[in-house]
mmCIF file of C-alpha atoms in Angstrom:
data_model
loop_
_atom_site.group_PDB
_atom_site.id
_atom_site.type_symbol
_atom_site.label_atom_id
_atom_site.label_comp_id
_atom_site.label_asym_id
_atom_site.label_seq_id
_atom_site.Cartn_x
_atom_site.Cartn_y
_atom_site.Cartn_z
ATOM 1 C CA MET A 1 64.824 11.660 -13.248
ATOM 2 C CA GLY A 2 62.543 9.888 -15.612
ATOM 3 C CA ARG A 3 61.697 11.252 -18.996
ATOM 4 C CA LYS A 4 58.335 12.793 -19.686
ATOM 5 C CA VAL A 5 56.391 11.722 -22.732
ATOM 6 C CA VAL A 6 56.103 14.345 -25.458
ATOM 7 C CA SER A 7 52.461 15.389 -25.562
ATOM 8 C CA LEU A 8 50.362 15.126 -28.698
ATOM 9 C CA SER A 9 49.760 18.877 -28.565
ATOM 10 C CA VAL A 10 53.495 19.538 -28.800
ATOM 11 C CA LEU A 11 53.834 17.277 -31.821
ATOM 12 C CA LEU A 12 50.904 19.005 -33.510
ATOM 13 C CA LEU A 13 52.191 22.494 -32.745
ATOM 14 C CA CYS A 14 55.712 21.901 -34.071
ATOM 15 C CA PRO A 15 54.846 22.211 -37.789
ATOM 16 C CA ILE A 16 52.513 25.139 -37.082
ATOM 17 C CA PHE A 17 55.183 27.066 -35.230
ATOM 18 C CA GLY A 18 57.700 26.161 -37.912
ATOM 19 C CA CYS A 19 55.448 27.800 -40.505
ATOM 20 C CA LEU A 20 55.046 30.928 -38.402
ATOM 21 C CA MET A 21 58.784 31.291 -37.858
ATOM 22 C CA PRO A 22 60.783 30.402 -40.988
ATOM 23 C CA GLY A 23 63.827 28.379 -40.171
ATOM 24 C CA LEU A 24 62.700 27.296 -36.694
ATOM 25 C CA ALA A 25 62.200 23.671 -37.666
ATOM 26 C CA PHE A 26 65.773 23.596 -38.962
ATOM 27 C CA HIS A 27 67.022 24.834 -35.594
ATOM 28 C CA LEU A 28 65.265 21.972 -33.821
ATOM 29 C CA SER A 29 67.746 19.588 -35.357
ATOM 30 C CA CYS A 30 70.989 21.517 -35.634
ATOM 31 C CA HIS A 31 70.944 25.003 -34.106
ATOM 32 C CA PRO A 32 71.954 25.283 -30.429
ATOM 33 C CA LYS A 33 69.706 28.192 -29.581
ATOM 34 C CA PHE A 34 67.823 28.362 -26.297
ATOM 35 C CA PHE A 35 66.912 24.724 -25.691
ATOM 36 C CA ARG A 36 66.325 24.434 -22.011
ATOM 37 C CA ARG A 37 65.240 21.757 -19.592
ATOM 38 C CA PRO A 38 61.965 22.363 -17.683
ATOM 39 C CA ARG A 39 62.032 22.035 -13.928
ATOM 40 C CA PRO A 40 59.326 22.338 -11.259
ATOM 41 C CA SER A 41 58.546 25.847 -10.046
ATOM 42 C CA PRO A 42 59.505 26.573 -6.427
ATOM 43 C CA PRO A 43 56.644 25.890 -4.002
ATOM 44 C CA SER A 44 57.457 28.666 -1.531
ATOM 45 C CA ARG A 45 56.122 31.553 -3.598
ATOM 46 C CA SER A 46 54.371 32.195 -6.874
ATOM 47 C CA PRO A 47 57.063 32.790 -9.479
ATOM 48 C CA SER A 48 56.809 35.031 -12.493
ATOM 49 C CA PRO A 49 56.406 33.340 -15.895
ATOM 50 C CA ARG A 50 59.384 31.169 -16.810
ATOM 51 C CA GLY A 51 62.461 33.256 -17.411
ATOM 52 C CA SER A 52 60.900 36.574 -16.331
ATOM 53 C CA LEU A 53 61.167 38.343 -12.985
ATOM 54 C CA THR A 54 59.414 41.684 -12.917
ATOM 55 C CA ALA A 55 60.902 42.769 -9.589
ATOM 56 C CA THR A 56 64.500 42.774 -10.735
ATOM 57 C CA ALA A 57 64.560 45.822 -12.994
ATOM 58 C CA GLU A 58 64.133 48.311 -10.146
ATOM 59 C CA ASP A 59 66.610 46.415 -7.976
ATOM 60 C CA THR A 60 69.194 46.542 -10.745
ATOM 61 C CA ARG A 61 68.663 50.266 -11.277
ATOM 62 C CA SER A 62 69.115 50.858 -7.547
ATOM 63 C CA ALA A 63 72.342 48.877 -7.522
ATOM 64 C CA ARG A 64 73.705 50.939 -10.403
ATOM 65 C CA GLU A 65 72.712 54.212 -8.734
ATOM 66 C CA LYS A 66 74.537 53.226 -5.536
ATOM 67 C CA ALA A 67 77.774 52.455 -7.357
ATOM 68 C CA PRO A 68 80.311 55.312 -7.313
ATOM 69 C CA ASP A 69 80.528 57.381 -10.440
ATOM 70 C CA GLU A 70 83.449 56.805 -12.767
ATOM 71 C CA PRO A 71 83.807 59.432 -15.509
ATOM 72 C CA GLY A 72 83.834 57.962 -18.978
ATOM 73 C CA VAL A 73 82.394 54.625 -17.889
ATOM 74 C CA SER A 74 78.846 55.419 -16.824
ATOM 75 C CA SER A 75 76.386 55.394 -19.699
ATOM 76 C CA GLU A 76 75.721 59.125 -19.323
ATOM 77 C CA SER A 77 79.286 59.935 -20.385
ATOM 78 C CA ALA A 78 78.990 58.438 -23.872
ATOM 79 C CA GLU A 79 76.696 59.322 -26.729
ATOM 80 C CA PRO A 80 73.554 57.154 -26.434
ATOM 81 C CA LEU A 81 72.878 54.310 -28.835
ATOM 82 C CA GLN A 82 69.648 53.657 -30.653
ATOM 83 C CA LYS A 83 67.138 52.439 -28.082
ATOM 84 C CA THR A 84 65.978 48.819 -28.251
ATOM 85 C CA TRP A 85 63.532 46.754 -26.201
ATOM 86 C CA SER A 86 66.389 45.331 -24.093
ATOM 87 C CA ASN A 87 68.292 48.647 -23.875
ATOM 88 C CA GLN A 88 65.528 51.190 -23.471
ATOM 89 C CA LYS A 89 67.849 54.071 -22.577
ATOM 90 C CA GLY A 90 70.318 53.388 -25.362
ATOM 91 C CA GLU A 91 73.151 53.006 -22.857
ATOM 92 C CA VAL A 92 76.635 52.283 -24.182
ATOM 93 C CA LEU A 93 77.766 50.581 -20.979
ATOM 94 C CA CYS A 94 75.562 49.829 -17.979
ATOM 95 C CA ARG A 95 77.004 49.739 -14.473
ATOM 96 C CA VAL A 96 75.964 46.950 -12.097
ATOM 97 C CA THR A 97 78.531 47.481 -9.302
ATOM 98 C CA ASP A 98 81.794 49.417 -9.008
ATOM 99 C CA SER A 99 83.571 46.518 -10.753
ATOM 100 C CA ILE A 100 80.883 44.951 -12.978
ATOM 101 C CA TRP A 101 79.221 46.302 -16.130
ATOM 102 C CA TYR A 102 77.361 44.986 -19.138
ATOM 103 C CA ALA A 103 76.898 46.167 -22.705
ATOM 104 C CA ASP A 104 73.411 45.470 -24.064
ATOM 105 C CA ARG A 105 73.059 45.154 -27.839
ATOM 106 C CA PRO A 106 70.601 43.546 -30.289
ATOM 107 C CA PHE A 107 71.110 39.813 -30.821
ATOM 108 C CA ILE A 108 69.414 38.955 -34.111
ATOM 109 C CA TRP A 109 68.091 35.467 -34.813
ATOM 110 C CA ASN A 110 66.093 35.033 -38.043
ATOM 111 C CA LYS A 111 65.415 38.801 -38.071
ATOM 112 C CA ILE A 112 64.165 38.649 -34.462
ATOM 113 C CA ASP A 113 65.971 40.636 -31.766
ATOM 114 C CA VAL A 114 66.309 38.321 -28.765
ATOM 115 C CA GLY A 115 68.638 40.738 -26.949
ATOM 116 C CA GLY A 116 72.245 40.150 -25.915
ATOM 117 C CA LYS A 117 74.406 41.226 -22.963
ATOM 118 C CA MET A 118 78.195 41.251 -22.747
ATOM 119 C CA ALA A 119 79.255 41.083 -19.092
ATOM 120 C CA VAL A 120 82.447 42.834 -17.981
ATOM 121 C CA VAL A 121 84.232 42.264 -14.659
ATOM 122 C CA ARG A 122 87.191 44.278 -13.396
ATOM 123 C CA LEU A 123 89.561 41.919 -11.587
ATOM 124 C CA ARG A 124 91.504 42.997 -8.526
ATOM 125 C CA ASP A 125 94.601 43.720 -10.650
ATOM 126 C CA GLY A 126 92.573 46.312 -12.597
ATOM 127 C CA THR A 127 92.277 44.308 -15.821
ATOM 128 C CA LEU A 128 88.959 43.538 -17.509
ATOM 129 C CA TRP A 129 87.355 40.132 -18.021
ATOM 130 C CA VAL A 130 84.873 40.218 -20.929
ATOM 131 C CA HIS A 131 82.193 37.531 -21.342
ATOM 132 C CA SER A 132 80.421 36.813 -24.652
ATOM 133 C CA PRO A 133 81.619 39.838 -26.671
ATOM 134 C CA VAL A 134 78.976 41.773 -28.594
ATOM 135 C CA ALA A 135 79.643 43.599 -31.870
ATOM 136 C CA PHE A 136 82.793 45.689 -31.563
ATOM 137 C CA ASP A 137 82.596 49.470 -31.840
ATOM 138 C CA ARG A 138 84.953 52.284 -30.862
ATOM 139 C CA THR A 139 82.509 53.967 -28.506
ATOM 140 C CA LEU A 140 82.189 50.825 -26.421
ATOM 141 C CA ALA A 141 85.938 50.200 -26.505
ATOM 142 C CA GLU A 142 86.621 53.746 -25.282
ATOM 143 C CA ALA A 143 84.129 53.373 -22.435
ATOM 144 C CA LEU A 144 85.757 50.108 -21.389
ATOM 145 C CA GLY A 145 89.180 51.715 -21.618
ATOM 146 C CA LYS A 146 88.203 54.090 -18.813
ATOM 147 C CA ALA A 147 87.390 51.087 -16.610
ATOM 148 C CA GLY A 148 90.597 49.147 -17.189
ATOM 149 C CA ARG A 149 92.709 47.213 -19.686
ATOM 150 C CA ILE A 150 90.965 44.414 -21.567
ATOM 151 C CA LYS A 151 92.954 41.278 -20.795
ATOM 152 C CA HIS A 152 90.506 38.355 -20.915
ATOM 153 C CA LEU A 153 88.005 37.559 -23.697
ATOM 154 C CA VAL A 154 85.668 34.654 -22.936
ATOM 155 C CA SER A 155 83.480 32.785 -25.452
ATOM 156 C CA PRO A 156 81.284 30.574 -23.252
ATOM 157 C CA ASN A 157 79.667 28.190 -25.747
ATOM 158 C CA PHE A 158 79.406 27.180 -29.405
ATOM 159 C CA GLU A 159 76.808 29.879 -30.082
ATOM 160 C CA HIS A 160 78.261 33.049 -28.554
ATOM 161 C CA VAL A 161 81.406 33.353 -30.631
ATOM 162 C CA LYS A 162 80.381 35.544 -33.568
ATOM 163 C CA PHE A 163 82.304 38.662 -32.489
ATOM 164 C CA ALA A 164 85.166 37.055 -30.562
ATOM 165 C CA GLY A 165 87.581 37.301 -33.485
ATOM 166 C CA ASP A 166 86.944 41.034 -33.929
ATOM 167 C CA TRP A 167 87.774 41.719 -30.282
ATOM 168 C CA LYS A 168 90.857 39.510 -30.384
ATOM 169 C CA ARG A 169 92.151 41.414 -33.410
ATOM 170 C CA GLU A 170 91.523 44.761 -31.714
ATOM 171 C CA PHE A 171 93.187 43.569 -28.501
ATOM 172 C CA PRO A 172 95.847 41.099 -29.683
ATOM 173 C CA SER A 173 97.583 40.970 -26.297
ATOM 174 C CA SER A 174 94.395 39.782 -24.603
ATOM 175 C CA VAL A 175 93.936 36.116 -23.690
ATOM 176 C CA ALA A 176 91.027 34.574 -25.608
ATOM 177 C CA SER A 177 89.376 31.649 -23.819
ATOM 178 C CA GLY A 178 86.771 29.335 -25.324
ATOM 179 C CA CYS A 179 84.626 26.464 -24.139
ATOM 180 C CA PRO A 180 85.950 22.938 -24.869
ATOM 181 C CA GLY A 181 86.115 22.252 -28.608
ATOM 182 C CA LEU A 182 85.575 25.856 -29.678
ATOM 183 C CA ALA A 183 89.158 26.496 -30.818
ATOM 184 C CA GLU A 184 88.864 23.578 -33.248
ATOM 185 C CA ARG A 185 85.475 24.745 -34.511
ATOM 186 C CA GLU A 186 86.544 28.388 -34.897
ATOM 187 C CA PRO A 187 90.276 28.398 -35.740
ATOM 188 C CA GLY A 188 90.072 31.922 -37.160
ATOM 189 C CA VAL A 189 89.389 33.484 -33.756
ATOM 190 C CA GLY A 190 92.837 32.750 -32.371
ATOM 191 C CA PHE A 191 91.896 31.222 -29.035
ATOM 192 C CA ASP A 192 94.737 31.004 -26.521
ATOM 193 C CA GLN A 193 93.230 28.469 -24.130
ATOM 194 C CA THR A 194 90.248 26.302 -23.273
ATOM 195 C CA VAL A 195 88.085 26.781 -20.181
ATOM 196 C CA PRO A 196 87.839 24.979 -17.877
ATOM 197 C CA VAL A 197 91.579 24.398 -17.832
ATOM 198 C CA VAL A 198 92.770 20.995 -16.674
ATOM 199 C CA GLY A 199 95.451 20.902 -13.985
ATOM 200 C CA GLU A 200 96.664 18.809 -11.086
ATOM 201 C CA GLY A 201 93.718 19.913 -8.989
ATOM 202 C CA GLY A 202 91.202 18.966 -11.652
ATOM 203 C CA GLU A 203 89.249 21.260 -13.932
ATOM 204 C CA GLY A 204 88.868 24.906 -13.024
ATOM 205 C CA ALA A 205 89.368 28.558 -13.916
ATOM 206 C CA PRO A 206 92.699 29.771 -15.335
ATOM 207 C CA SER A 207 95.171 31.012 -12.717
ATOM 208 C CA GLU A 208 95.390 34.413 -14.405
ATOM 209 C CA TRP A 209 91.782 35.031 -13.367
ATOM 210 C CA LEU A 210 93.255 35.498 -9.876
ATOM 211 C CA GLY A 211 90.995 33.005 -8.149
ATOM 212 C CA GLU A 212 87.946 35.242 -8.585
ATOM 213 C CA PHE A 213 85.888 32.752 -10.611
ATOM 214 C CA GLU A 214 84.522 29.264 -10.286
ATOM 215 C CA VAL A 215 83.397 27.521 -13.469
ATOM 216 C CA CYS A 216 80.924 24.779 -14.322
ATOM 217 C CA PHE A 217 81.053 22.931 -17.650
ATOM 218 C CA LEU A 218 77.533 21.899 -18.720
ATOM 219 C CA ASP A 219 78.609 18.863 -20.724
ATOM 220 C CA PHE A 220 75.547 16.698 -20.103
ATOM 221 C CA GLU A 221 73.592 17.418 -23.311
ATOM 222 C CA HIS A 222 73.926 16.637 -27.010
ATOM 223 C CA ASN A 223 72.212 17.027 -30.364
ATOM 224 C CA PRO A 224 70.164 13.808 -30.706
ATOM 225 C CA PHE A 225 70.507 13.883 -34.486
ATOM 226 C CA THR A 226 74.290 14.285 -34.680
ATOM 227 C CA ARG A 227 75.201 12.809 -31.261
ATOM 228 C CA ARG A 228 77.618 15.700 -30.825
ATOM 229 C CA PRO A 229 77.830 18.341 -28.087
ATOM 230 C CA PHE A 230 75.112 20.959 -28.395
ATOM 231 C CA PHE A 231 75.707 24.200 -26.465
ATOM 232 C CA ASN A 232 78.839 22.898 -24.740
ATOM 233 C CA GLU A 233 78.453 25.838 -22.384
ATOM 234 C CA VAL A 234 80.659 26.891 -19.497
ATOM 235 C CA ILE A 235 79.044 29.139 -16.879
ATOM 236 C CA PHE A 236 80.940 31.407 -14.487
ATOM 237 C CA PHE A 237 80.508 32.379 -10.840
ATOM 238 C CA HIS A 238 82.306 35.552 -9.729
ATOM 239 C CA LYS A 239 83.010 34.815 -6.077
ATOM 240 C CA PRO A 240 83.666 38.331 -4.703
ATOM 241 C CA SER A 241 80.289 39.614 -5.936
ATOM 242 C CA LYS A 242 78.422 36.258 -5.875
ATOM 243 C CA THR A 243 77.424 36.893 -9.499
ATOM 244 C CA LEU A 244 76.489 34.090 -11.904
ATOM 245 C CA ILE A 245 77.255 34.907 -15.550
ATOM 246 C CA VAL A 246 75.599 32.750 -18.212
ATOM 247 C CA SER A 247 74.929 32.794 -21.938
ATOM 248 C CA ASP A 248 72.226 30.243 -22.840
ATOM 249 C CA ALA A 249 71.945 28.153 -19.655
ATOM 250 C CA LEU A 250 68.978 30.328 -18.628
ATOM 251 C CA TRP A 251 67.294 33.604 -19.547
ATOM 252 C CA ASN A 252 65.188 36.242 -17.826
ATOM 253 C CA TYR A 253 62.921 38.103 -20.231
ATOM 254 C CA PRO A 254 60.918 40.986 -18.741
ATOM 255 C CA GLY A 255 57.490 40.272 -17.347
ATOM 256 C CA GLN A 256 56.005 43.368 -18.991
ATOM 257 C CA PRO A 257 54.827 42.267 -22.475
ATOM 258 C CA GLU A 258 54.672 45.868 -23.680
ATOM 259 C CA ARG A 259 58.467 46.033 -23.440
ATOM 260 C CA VAL A 260 59.008 43.166 -25.873
ATOM 261 C CA PRO A 261 58.217 43.210 -29.626
ATOM 262 C CA LEU A 262 55.541 40.817 -30.877
ATOM 263 C CA LEU A 263 57.904 38.528 -32.793
ATOM 264 C CA THR A 264 60.205 38.260 -29.793
ATOM 265 C CA ARG A 265 57.239 37.249 -27.621
ATOM 266 C CA VAL A 266 56.157 34.643 -30.186
ATOM 267 C CA TRP A 267 59.710 33.371 -30.324
ATOM 268 C CA LYS A 268 59.881 33.017 -26.529
ATOM 269 C CA LEU A 269 56.509 31.243 -26.480
ATOM 270 C CA GLY A 270 57.867 28.699 -28.930
ATOM 271 C CA MET A 271 60.946 28.128 -26.791
ATOM 272 C CA ASP A 272 58.845 27.593 -23.673
ATOM 273 C CA LYS A 273 56.203 25.349 -25.244
ATOM 274 C CA LEU A 274 58.184 23.450 -27.894
ATOM 275 C CA TYR A 275 61.890 23.484 -27.160
ATOM 276 C CA PHE A 276 61.530 22.670 -23.475
ATOM 277 C CA PRO A 277 59.719 19.334 -23.981
ATOM 278 C CA PHE A 278 62.074 18.396 -26.811
ATOM 279 C CA TYR A 279 65.108 19.125 -24.663
ATOM 280 C CA GLU A 280 63.619 17.233 -21.709
ATOM 281 C CA ASN A 281 63.030 14.069 -23.685
ATOM 282 C CA PHE A 282 65.821 13.891 -26.222
ATOM 283 C CA MET A 283 68.811 16.059 -25.370
ATOM 284 C CA ILE A 284 69.910 15.251 -21.815
ATOM 285 C CA LYS A 285 72.337 12.387 -22.400
ATOM 286 C CA ASP A 286 73.871 12.289 -18.931
ATOM 287 C CA GLU A 287 71.506 12.541 -15.955
ATOM 288 C CA ALA A 288 74.366 12.075 -13.490
ATOM 289 C CA GLY A 289 76.276 14.905 -15.154
ATOM 290 C CA PHE A 290 73.236 17.145 -14.966
ATOM 291 C CA GLU A 291 72.873 16.378 -11.270
ATOM 292 C CA ARG A 292 76.537 17.177 -10.591
ATOM 293 C CA ALA A 293 76.212 20.529 -12.344
ATOM 294 C CA ARG A 294 72.962 21.309 -10.534
ATOM 295 C CA ARG A 295 74.499 20.651 -7.133
ATOM 296 C CA LYS A 296 77.478 22.823 -7.918
ATOM 297 C CA ILE A 297 75.360 25.749 -9.122
ATOM 298 C CA PHE A 298 73.131 25.743 -6.041
ATOM 299 C CA SER A 299 76.156 25.434 -3.731
ATOM 300 C CA TRP A 300 77.430 28.831 -4.868
ATOM 301 C CA GLY A 301 74.776 30.889 -3.076
ATOM 302 C CA VAL A 302 74.175 33.128 -6.094
ATOM 303 C CA GLU A 303 73.031 36.676 -5.280
ATOM 304 C CA ARG A 304 73.073 38.148 -8.785
ATOM 305 C CA ILE A 305 72.591 36.686 -12.276
ATOM 306 C CA ILE A 306 73.709 38.389 -15.478
ATOM 307 C CA PRO A 307 72.202 36.461 -18.403
ATOM 308 C CA CYS A 308 73.079 37.184 -22.006
ATOM 309 C CA HIS A 309 69.356 37.276 -22.762
ATOM 310 C CA GLY A 310 67.022 39.232 -20.498
ATOM 311 C CA ASP A 311 67.201 41.376 -17.375
ATOM 312 C CA VAL A 312 69.810 41.235 -14.629
ATOM 313 C CA VAL A 313 68.523 39.499 -11.481
ATOM 314 C CA GLU A 314 69.342 40.948 -8.044
ATOM 315 C CA GLY A 315 68.985 39.330 -4.622
ATOM 316 C CA ARG A 316 69.475 35.773 -3.382
ATOM 317 C CA GLY A 317 65.749 35.017 -3.241
ATOM 318 C CA GLU A 318 65.074 36.191 -6.789
ATOM 319 C CA CYS A 319 68.132 34.331 -8.080
ATOM 320 C CA LEU A 320 67.025 31.145 -6.345
ATOM 321 C CA ASN A 321 63.579 31.423 -7.921
ATOM 322 C CA LEU A 322 65.028 31.750 -11.410
ATOM 323 C CA LEU A 323 67.527 28.930 -10.915
ATOM 324 C CA GLN A 324 64.722 26.641 -9.745
ATOM 325 C CA GLN A 325 62.754 27.372 -12.899
ATOM 326 C CA PHE A 326 65.617 26.013 -14.995
ATOM 327 C CA PHE A 327 67.377 23.516 -12.724
ATOM 328 C CA GLY A 328 64.723 22.382 -10.239
ATOM 329 C CA LYS A 329 64.675 22.551 -6.462
ATOM 330 C CA PRO A 330 67.964 22.880 -4.575
ATOM 331 C CA PRO A 331 69.446 19.452 -3.823
ATOM 332 C CA SER A 332 68.892 18.196 -0.299
ATOM 333 C CA ALA A 333 71.961 18.060 1.886
#
């Protein structure tokens, strides 16, 4: 695809937005936070604003209510946390299905809470697979302990690694996996392996994940100033539940503005209006690589998306709408 020309309005707004949000201009050049490539909206129906799907909250609640109760794991069994915009009930651990949960905690960027979810999947051997660990606390660890034994800790990109070392120290027998290059960048974490692993059959998920996941390494972007990998993100598709688990590849902020604090809304506006054009023009270094990743993602037939930032998305149609907002229309056969 050809590049779009950065509009004059974007160039004029950059310094203004940088003044409103201290430190934002610095992140344009060296901080891998929420740059995303714009893609055409799907023509079949009118989508919600980019990265927000108002219909999914009720669907997600219904899915949790249908899941069988498991004492000690449902949020009602633990003392509630302080309520936040992304965790309005103060739930310690939120159930999605009988084998999938997430822990929702504040994710602070320049004193702005952009929200953060840690996804947890119980594999068929009863062990837990933990994606993008949030801040460790005993209450959360005890709730997870009722669901299974923590065996896999996954740090999906260069950004979501802050708490990985704490979890590895608390669960030293767990296997810590990081995206390519992360073990070298963060030697103190104690990573055991890199994902995707490279074997005779090519790159893929580790065998100890029991064949439940497919992975996609988004290695098509870079920082135009340093010429080095930017997010370096790996995304994960849980095949039994058809669930896509991502960190910064996309987000799904709620469509109800009253739910989100003012600074968080301003922050998201800046990402949509400033970061998107910058990413489009300067950060995609490999169009062929982007196309390969796009084809793979759409081939999965995603029916649920758990993003680190924003609401869980339920249903194939809603997932397709969100994916099209970030990756464009599904490739033709």
